[in-house]
Tab-separated table of C-alpha atoms and ligand atoms in Angstrom:
chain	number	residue	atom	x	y	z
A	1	UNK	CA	0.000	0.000	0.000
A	2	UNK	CA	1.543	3.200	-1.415
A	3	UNK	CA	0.615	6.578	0.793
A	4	UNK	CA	1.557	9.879	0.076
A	5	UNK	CA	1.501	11.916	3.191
A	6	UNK	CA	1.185	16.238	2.521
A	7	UNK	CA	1.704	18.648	4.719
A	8	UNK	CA	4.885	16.874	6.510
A	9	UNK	CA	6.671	18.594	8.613
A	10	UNK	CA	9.838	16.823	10.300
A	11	UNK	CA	7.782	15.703	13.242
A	12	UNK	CA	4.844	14.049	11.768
A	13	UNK	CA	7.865	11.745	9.665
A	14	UNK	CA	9.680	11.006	12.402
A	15	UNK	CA	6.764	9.701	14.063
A	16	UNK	CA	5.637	7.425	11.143
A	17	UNK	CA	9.069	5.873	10.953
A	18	UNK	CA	8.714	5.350	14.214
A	19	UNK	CA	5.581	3.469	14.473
A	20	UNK	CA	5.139	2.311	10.792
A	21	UNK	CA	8.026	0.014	10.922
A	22	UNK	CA	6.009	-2.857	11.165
A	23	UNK	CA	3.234	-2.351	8.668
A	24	UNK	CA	4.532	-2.995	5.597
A	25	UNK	CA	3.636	0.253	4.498
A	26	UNK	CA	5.264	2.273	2.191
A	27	UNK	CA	5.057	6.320	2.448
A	28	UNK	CA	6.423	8.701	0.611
A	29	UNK	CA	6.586	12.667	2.254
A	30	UNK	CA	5.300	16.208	1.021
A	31	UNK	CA	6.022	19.202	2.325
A	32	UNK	CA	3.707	20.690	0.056
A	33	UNK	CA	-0.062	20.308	0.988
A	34	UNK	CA	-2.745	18.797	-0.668
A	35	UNK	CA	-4.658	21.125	-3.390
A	36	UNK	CA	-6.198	20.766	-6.538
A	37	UNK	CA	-2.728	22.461	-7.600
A	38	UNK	CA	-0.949	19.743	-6.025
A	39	UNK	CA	-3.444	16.472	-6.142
A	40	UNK	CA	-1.562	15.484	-9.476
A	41	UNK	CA	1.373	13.973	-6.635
A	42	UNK	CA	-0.718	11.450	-5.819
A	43	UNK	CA	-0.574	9.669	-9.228
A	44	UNK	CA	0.904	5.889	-8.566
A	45	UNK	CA	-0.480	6.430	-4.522
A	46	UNK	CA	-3.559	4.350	-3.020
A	47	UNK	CA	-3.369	6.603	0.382
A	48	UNK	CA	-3.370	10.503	0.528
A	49	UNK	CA	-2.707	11.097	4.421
A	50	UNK	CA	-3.932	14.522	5.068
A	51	UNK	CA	-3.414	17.185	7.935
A	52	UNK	CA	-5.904	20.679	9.118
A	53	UNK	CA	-4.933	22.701	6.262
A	54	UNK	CA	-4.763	20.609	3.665
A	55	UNK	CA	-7.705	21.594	0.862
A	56	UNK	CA	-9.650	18.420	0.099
A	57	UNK	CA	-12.392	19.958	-2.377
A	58	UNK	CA	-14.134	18.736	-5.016
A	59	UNK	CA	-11.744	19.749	-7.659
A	60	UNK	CA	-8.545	18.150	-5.473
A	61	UNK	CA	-11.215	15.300	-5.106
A	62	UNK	CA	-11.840	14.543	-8.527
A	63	UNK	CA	-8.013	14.134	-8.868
A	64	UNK	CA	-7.252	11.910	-6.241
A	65	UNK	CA	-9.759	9.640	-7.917
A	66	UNK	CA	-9.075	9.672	-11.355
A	67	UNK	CA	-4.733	8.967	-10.120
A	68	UNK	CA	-6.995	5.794	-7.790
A	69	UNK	CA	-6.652	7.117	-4.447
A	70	UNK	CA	-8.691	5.171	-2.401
A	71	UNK	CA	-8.678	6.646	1.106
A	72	UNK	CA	-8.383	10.003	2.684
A	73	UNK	CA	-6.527	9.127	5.983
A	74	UNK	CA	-6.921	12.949	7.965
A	75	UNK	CA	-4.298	12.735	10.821
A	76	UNK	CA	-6.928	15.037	12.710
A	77	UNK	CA	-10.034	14.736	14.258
A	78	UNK	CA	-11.637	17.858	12.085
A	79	UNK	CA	-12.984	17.034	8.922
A	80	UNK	CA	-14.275	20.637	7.908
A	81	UNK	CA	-11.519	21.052	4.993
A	82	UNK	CA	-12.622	17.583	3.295
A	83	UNK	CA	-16.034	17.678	0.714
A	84	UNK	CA	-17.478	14.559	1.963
A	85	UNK	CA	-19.938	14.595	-0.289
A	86	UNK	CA	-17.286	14.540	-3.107
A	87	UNK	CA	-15.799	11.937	-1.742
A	88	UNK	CA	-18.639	9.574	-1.605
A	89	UNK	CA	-19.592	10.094	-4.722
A	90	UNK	CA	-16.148	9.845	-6.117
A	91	UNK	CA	-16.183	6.405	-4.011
A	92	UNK	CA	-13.529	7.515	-1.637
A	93	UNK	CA	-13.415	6.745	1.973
A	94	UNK	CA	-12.389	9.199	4.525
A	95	UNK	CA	-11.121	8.405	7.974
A	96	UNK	CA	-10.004	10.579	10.812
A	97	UNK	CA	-8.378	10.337	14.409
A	98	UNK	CA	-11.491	10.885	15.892
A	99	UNK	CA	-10.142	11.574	20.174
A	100	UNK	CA	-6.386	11.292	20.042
A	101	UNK	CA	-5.788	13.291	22.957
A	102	UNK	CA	-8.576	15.786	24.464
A	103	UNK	CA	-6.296	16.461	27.376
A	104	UNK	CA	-3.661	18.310	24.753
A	105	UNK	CA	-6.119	20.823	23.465
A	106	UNK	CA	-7.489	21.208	26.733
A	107	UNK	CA	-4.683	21.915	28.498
A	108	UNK	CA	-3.679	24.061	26.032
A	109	UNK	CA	-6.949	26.412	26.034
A	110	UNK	CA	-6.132	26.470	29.943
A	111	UNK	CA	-2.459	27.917	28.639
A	112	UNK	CA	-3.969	30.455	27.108
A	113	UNK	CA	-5.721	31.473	29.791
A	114	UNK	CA	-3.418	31.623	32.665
A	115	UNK	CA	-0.807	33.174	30.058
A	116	UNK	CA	-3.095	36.107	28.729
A	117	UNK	CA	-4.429	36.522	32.198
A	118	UNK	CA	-1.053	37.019	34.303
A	119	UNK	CA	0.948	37.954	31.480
A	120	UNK	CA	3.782	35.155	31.823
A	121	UNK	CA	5.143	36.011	28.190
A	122	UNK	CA	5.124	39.574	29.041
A	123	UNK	CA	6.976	39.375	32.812
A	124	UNK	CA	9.808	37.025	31.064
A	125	UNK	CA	10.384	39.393	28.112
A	126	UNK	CA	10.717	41.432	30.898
A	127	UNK	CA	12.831	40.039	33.519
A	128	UNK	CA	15.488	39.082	30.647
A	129	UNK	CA	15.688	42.737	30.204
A	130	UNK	CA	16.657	43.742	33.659
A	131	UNK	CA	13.045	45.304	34.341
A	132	UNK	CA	11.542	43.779	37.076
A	133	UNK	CA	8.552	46.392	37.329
A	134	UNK	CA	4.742	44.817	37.567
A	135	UNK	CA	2.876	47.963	36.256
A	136	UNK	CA	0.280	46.523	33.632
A	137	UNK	CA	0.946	42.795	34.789
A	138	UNK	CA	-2.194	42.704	37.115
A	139	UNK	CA	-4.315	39.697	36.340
A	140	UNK	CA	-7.450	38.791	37.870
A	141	UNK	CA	-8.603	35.538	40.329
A	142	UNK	CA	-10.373	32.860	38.077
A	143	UNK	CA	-11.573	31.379	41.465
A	144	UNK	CA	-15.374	32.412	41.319
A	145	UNK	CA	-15.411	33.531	37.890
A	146	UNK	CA	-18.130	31.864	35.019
A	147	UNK	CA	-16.446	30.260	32.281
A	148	UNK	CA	-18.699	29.265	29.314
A	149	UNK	CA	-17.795	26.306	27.207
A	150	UNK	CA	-19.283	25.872	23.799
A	151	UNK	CA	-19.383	22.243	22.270
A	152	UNK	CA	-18.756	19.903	25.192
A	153	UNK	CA	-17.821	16.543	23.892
A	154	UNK	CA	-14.203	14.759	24.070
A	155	UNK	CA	-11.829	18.224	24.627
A	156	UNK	CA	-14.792	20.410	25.787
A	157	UNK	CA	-15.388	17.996	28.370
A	158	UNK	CA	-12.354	17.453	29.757
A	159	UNK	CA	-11.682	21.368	29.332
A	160	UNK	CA	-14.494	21.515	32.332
A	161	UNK	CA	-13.056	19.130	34.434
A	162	UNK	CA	-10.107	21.073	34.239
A	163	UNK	CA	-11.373	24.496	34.455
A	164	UNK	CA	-13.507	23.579	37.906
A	165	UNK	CA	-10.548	22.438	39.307
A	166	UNK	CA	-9.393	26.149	39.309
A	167	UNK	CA	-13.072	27.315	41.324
A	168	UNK	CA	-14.812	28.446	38.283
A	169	UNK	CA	-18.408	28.349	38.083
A	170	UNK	CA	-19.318	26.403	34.320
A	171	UNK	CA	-22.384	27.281	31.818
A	172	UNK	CA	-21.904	25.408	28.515
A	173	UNK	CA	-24.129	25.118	25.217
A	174	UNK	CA	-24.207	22.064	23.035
A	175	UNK	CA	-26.732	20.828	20.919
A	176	UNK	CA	-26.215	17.590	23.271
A	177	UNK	CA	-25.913	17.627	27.110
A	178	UNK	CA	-23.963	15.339	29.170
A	179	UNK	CA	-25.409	13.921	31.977
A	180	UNK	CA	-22.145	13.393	33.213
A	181	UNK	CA	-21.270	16.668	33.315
A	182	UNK	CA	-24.423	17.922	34.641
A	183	UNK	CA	-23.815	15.956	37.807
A	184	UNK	CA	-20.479	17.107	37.430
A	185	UNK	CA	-21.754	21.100	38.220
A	186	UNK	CA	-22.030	21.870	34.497
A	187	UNK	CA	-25.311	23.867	33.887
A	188	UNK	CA	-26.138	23.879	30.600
A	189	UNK	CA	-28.066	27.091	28.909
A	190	UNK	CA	-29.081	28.118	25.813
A	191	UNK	CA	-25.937	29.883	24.021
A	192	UNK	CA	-27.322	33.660	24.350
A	193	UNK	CA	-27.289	32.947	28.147
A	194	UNK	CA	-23.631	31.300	28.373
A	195	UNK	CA	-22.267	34.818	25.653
A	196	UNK	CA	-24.091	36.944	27.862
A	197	UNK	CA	-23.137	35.550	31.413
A	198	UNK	CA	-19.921	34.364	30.612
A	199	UNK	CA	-16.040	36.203	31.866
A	200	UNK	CA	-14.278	33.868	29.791
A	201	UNK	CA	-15.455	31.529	26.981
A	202	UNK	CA	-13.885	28.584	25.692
A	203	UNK	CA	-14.953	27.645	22.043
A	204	UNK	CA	-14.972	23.234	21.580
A	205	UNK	CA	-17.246	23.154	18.816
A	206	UNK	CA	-16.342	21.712	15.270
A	207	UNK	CA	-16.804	24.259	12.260
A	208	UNK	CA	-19.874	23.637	10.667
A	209	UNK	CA	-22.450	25.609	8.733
A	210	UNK	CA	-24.249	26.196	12.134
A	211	UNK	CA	-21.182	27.626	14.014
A	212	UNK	CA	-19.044	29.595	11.407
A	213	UNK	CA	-18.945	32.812	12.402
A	214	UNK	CA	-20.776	31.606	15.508
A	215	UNK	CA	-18.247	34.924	17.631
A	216	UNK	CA	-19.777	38.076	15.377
A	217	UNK	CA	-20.856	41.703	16.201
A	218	UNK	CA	-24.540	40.421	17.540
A	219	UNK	CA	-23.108	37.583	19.803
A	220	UNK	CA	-20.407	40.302	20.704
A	221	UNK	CA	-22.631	42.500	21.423
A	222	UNK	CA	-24.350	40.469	24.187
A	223	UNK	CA	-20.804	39.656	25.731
A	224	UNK	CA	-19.638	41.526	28.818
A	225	UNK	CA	-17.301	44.088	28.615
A	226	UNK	CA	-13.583	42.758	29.277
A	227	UNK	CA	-14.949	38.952	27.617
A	228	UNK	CA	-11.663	36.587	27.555
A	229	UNK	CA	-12.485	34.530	24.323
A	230	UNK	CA	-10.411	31.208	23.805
A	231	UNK	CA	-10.319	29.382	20.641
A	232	UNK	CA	-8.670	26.537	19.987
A	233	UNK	CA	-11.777	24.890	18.057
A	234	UNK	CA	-11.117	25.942	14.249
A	235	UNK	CA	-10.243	29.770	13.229
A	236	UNK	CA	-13.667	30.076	10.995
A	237	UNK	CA	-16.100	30.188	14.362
A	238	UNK	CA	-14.772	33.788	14.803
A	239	UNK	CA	-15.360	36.111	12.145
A	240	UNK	CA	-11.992	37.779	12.144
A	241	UNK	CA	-13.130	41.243	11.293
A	242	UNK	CA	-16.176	41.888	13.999
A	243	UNK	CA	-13.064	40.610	16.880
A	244	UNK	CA	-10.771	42.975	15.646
A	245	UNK	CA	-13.489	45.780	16.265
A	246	UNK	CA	-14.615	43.990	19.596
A	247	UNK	CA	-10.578	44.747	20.599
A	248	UNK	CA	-10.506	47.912	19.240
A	249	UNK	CA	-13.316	49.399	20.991
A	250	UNK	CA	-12.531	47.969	24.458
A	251	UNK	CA	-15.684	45.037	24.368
A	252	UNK	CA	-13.244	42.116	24.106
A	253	UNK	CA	-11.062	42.447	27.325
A	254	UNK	CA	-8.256	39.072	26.117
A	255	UNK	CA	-8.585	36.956	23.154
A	256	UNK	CA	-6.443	33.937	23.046
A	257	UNK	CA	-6.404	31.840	19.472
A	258	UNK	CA	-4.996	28.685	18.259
A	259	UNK	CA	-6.489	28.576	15.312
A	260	UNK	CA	-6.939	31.159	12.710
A	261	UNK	CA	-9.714	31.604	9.793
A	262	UNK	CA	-7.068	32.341	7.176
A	263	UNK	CA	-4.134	30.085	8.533
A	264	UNK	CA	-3.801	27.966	5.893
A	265	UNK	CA	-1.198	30.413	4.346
A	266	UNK	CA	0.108	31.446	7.602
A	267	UNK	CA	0.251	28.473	10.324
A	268	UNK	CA	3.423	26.134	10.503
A	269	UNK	CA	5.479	28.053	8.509
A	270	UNK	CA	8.491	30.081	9.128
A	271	UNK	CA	7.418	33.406	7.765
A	272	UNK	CA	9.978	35.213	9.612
A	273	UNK	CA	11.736	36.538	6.789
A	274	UNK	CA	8.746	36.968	4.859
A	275	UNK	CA	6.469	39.982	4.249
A	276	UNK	CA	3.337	39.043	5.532
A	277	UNK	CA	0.440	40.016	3.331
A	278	UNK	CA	-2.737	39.185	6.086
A	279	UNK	CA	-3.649	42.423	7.188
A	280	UNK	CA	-5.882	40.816	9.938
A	281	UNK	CA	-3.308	38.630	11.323
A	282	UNK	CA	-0.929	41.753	11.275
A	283	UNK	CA	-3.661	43.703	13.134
A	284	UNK	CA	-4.388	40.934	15.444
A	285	UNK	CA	-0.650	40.650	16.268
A	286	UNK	CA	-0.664	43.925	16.996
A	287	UNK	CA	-2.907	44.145	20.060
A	288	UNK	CA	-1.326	43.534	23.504
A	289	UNK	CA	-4.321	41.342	24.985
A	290	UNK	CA	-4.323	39.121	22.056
A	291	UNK	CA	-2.098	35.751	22.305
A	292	UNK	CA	-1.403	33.464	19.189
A	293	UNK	CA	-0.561	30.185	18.677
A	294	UNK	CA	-0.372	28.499	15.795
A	295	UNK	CA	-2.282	25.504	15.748
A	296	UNK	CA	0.073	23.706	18.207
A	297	UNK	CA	-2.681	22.647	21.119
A	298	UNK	CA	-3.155	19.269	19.466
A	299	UNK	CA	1.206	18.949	19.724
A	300	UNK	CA	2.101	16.524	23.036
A	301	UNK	CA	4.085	13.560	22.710
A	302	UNK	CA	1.206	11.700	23.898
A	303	UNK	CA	-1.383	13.141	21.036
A	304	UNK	CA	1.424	12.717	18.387
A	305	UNK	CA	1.847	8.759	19.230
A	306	UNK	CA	-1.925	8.613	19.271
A	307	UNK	CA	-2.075	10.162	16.098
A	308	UNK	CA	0.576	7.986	14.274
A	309	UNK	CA	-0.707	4.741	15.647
A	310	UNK	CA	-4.687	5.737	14.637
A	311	UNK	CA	-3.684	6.657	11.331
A	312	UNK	CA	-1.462	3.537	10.732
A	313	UNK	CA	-4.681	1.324	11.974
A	314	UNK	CA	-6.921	3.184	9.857
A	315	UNK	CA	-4.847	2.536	6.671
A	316	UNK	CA	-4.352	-1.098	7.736
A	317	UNK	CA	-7.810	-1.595	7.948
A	318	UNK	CA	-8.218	-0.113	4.665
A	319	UNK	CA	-5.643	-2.397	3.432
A	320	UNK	CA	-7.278	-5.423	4.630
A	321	UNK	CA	-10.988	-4.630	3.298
A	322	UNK	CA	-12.751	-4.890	7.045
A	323	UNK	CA	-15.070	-2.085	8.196
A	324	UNK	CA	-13.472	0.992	8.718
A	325	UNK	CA	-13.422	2.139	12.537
A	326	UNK	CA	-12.650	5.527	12.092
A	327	UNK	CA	-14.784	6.325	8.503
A	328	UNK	CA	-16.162	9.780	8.688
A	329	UNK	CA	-20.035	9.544	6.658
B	1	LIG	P1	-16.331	16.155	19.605
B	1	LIG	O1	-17.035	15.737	18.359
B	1	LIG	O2	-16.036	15.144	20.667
B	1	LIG	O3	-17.173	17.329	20.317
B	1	LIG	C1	-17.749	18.396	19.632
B	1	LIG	C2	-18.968	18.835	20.420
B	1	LIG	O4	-19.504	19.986	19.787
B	1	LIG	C3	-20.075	17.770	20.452
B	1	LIG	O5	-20.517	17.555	21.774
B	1	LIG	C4	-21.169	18.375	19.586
B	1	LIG	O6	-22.479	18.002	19.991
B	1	LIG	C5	-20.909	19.850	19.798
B	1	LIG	N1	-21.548	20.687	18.797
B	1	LIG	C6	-21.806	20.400	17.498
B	1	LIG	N2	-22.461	21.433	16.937
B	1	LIG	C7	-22.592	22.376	17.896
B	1	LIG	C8	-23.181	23.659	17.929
B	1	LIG	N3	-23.795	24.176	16.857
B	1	LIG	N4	-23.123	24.363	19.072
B	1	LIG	C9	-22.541	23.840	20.189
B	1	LIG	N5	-21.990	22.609	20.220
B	1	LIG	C10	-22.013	21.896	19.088
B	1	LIG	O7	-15.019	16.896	19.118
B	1	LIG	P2	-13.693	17.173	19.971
B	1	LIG	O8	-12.762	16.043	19.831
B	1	LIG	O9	-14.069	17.637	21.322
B	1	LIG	O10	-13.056	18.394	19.138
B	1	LIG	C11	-13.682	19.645	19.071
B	1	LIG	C12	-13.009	20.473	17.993
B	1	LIG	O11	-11.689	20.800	18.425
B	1	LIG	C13	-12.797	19.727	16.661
B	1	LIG	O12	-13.930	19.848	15.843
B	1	LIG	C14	-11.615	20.433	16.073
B	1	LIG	O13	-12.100	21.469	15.246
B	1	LIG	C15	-10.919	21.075	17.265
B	1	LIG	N6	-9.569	20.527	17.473
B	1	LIG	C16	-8.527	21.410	17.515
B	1	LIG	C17	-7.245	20.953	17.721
B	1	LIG	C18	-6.079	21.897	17.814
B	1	LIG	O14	-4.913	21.462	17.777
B	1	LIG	N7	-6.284	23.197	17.949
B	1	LIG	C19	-6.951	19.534	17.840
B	1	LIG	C20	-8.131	18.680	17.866
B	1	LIG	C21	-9.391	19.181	17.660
């Protein structure tokens, strides 16, 4: 079985010659990522092994099937960037890594919250420069405060058990509840309830039609003033413009991102010597209460083991003709 794997970066190969040893399995590494620009790689390939940013449309679709790609193996648990409708009717399977590690992202969205709150980054910029002065470093207590948690399955979920651990009082929306987490001390309210009570909110969701855009000026607009939004979901629920005016006129107090609507071009790359051309990410960059990552919550030893190993089973399974565990329909 011949799979061509886009969007590699050294990690992701030294994991799968890590694990892959004893598969059989023979991969071949892109840098590039999949496109309709690049699908034409995949001629003489059965596999195309796929990462976040990778854009698996109808037109890149169309390609894979006519060089007889068989499988879409996504070495993530979002599926947002693949046309599954494409797919099934180009009689391609798609499979994912559906929970590799919920505790990475959550702990993560909790990084982003101490960090912007106290202002780590900013005291050890600091302290390296001989100024040991805490003007403008004052945080707040989360002890007591509401944190609302959109989307509470595998990461929201164990976001909450984390968050309550600090004394934080929890209101989450999803279109499911969890009895577990109700008995837990998660009170569950419709979503203008958990934007309007809300100090901090945490966004768990996957990007659908329903959510894009779901942080705008009208849910902004029933935020408190001084909101802390997190997102480590996907960059599309905020609409980029309506948060930059939320910072700009004082309504969003600390916005802490992970993902990024336009980071396809951006994320993962060393732009460093590069003029950007995003004027939003520029923008963003430039506000003091605003911390970036870039798309790094999902990256723990743990999760990247998880991922290797899933993705390797999936294309195994594939390989053997069995039901597919992880299929996305
Ligand atoms: P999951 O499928 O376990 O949970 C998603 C939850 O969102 C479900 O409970 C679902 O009912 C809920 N939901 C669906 N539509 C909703 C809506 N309209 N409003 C509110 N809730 C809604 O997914 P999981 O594993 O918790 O991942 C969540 C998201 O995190 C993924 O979709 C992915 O986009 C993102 N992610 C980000 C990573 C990163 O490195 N930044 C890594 C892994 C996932």
């Amino acid at each position: 079985m011949k799979i061509a794997v886009f969007s590699t970066k050294p990690y992701d190969q030294e994991y799968f010659e890590r694990y892959s040893q004893s598969h059989g399995l023979d991969f071949t590494f892109f840098e590039t990522s999949l496109n309709s620009d690049t699908a034409n790689l995949t001629s003489g390939f059965d596999v195309a092994c796929v990462f976040v940013n990778d854009k698996v449309d109808d037109a890149t679709i169309k390609m894979l099937s006519q060089n007889g790609i068989g499988l879409i193996a996504l070495r993530c648990a979002g599926y947002n960037n693949v046309d599954l409708e494409s797919a099934k009717r180009n009689r391609i399977k798609v499979v994912r890594v559906p929970a590799y590690s919920p505790e990475a992202v959550a702990e993560h969205a909790i990084a982003l919250i101490l960090t912007l709150n106290r202002k780590t980054h900013k005291a050890y910029n600091r302290i390296r420069e001989g100024n040991f002065s805490l003007n403008k470093l004052i945080g707040f207590n989360l002890h007591g405060k509401i944190v609302g948690v959109v989307g509470t399955g595998t990461i929201g979920a164990t976001f909450c058990r984390i968050i309550k651990g600090f004394g934080c009082e929890i209101i989450a929306f999803d279109k499911y509840e969890s009895d577990e987490l109700i008995n837990f001390g998660v009170k569950y309210k419709p979503l203008d309830e958990v934007f309007r009570r809300a100090d901090i909110i945490s966004l768990h969701c996957p990007l659908t039609p329903e959510t894009k855009h779901m942080i705008n000026k009208e849910s902004l607009a029933l935020m408190k003033s001084g909101i802390m939004i997190i997102n480590t979901s996907r960059g599309a629920l905020i609409n980029t413009a309506d948060i930059i005016d939320g910072l700009t006129n004082y309504k969003v107090g600390y916005l802490g991102i992970d993902v990024y609507e336009q980071e396809e071009n951006i994320f993962f790359k060393d732009l460093s010597e590069i003029i950007i051309q995003d004027d939003l990410i520029l923008r963003l960059i430039s506000f003091p209460n605003v911390l970036i990552t870039s798309h790094q919550a999902y990256f723990t030893r743990e999760a990247m083991q998880e991922i290797t190993i899933t993705t390797l089973s999936n294309i195994k399974e594939f390989e053997d003709g069995g039901l597919l565990s992880n299929e996305v329909v």
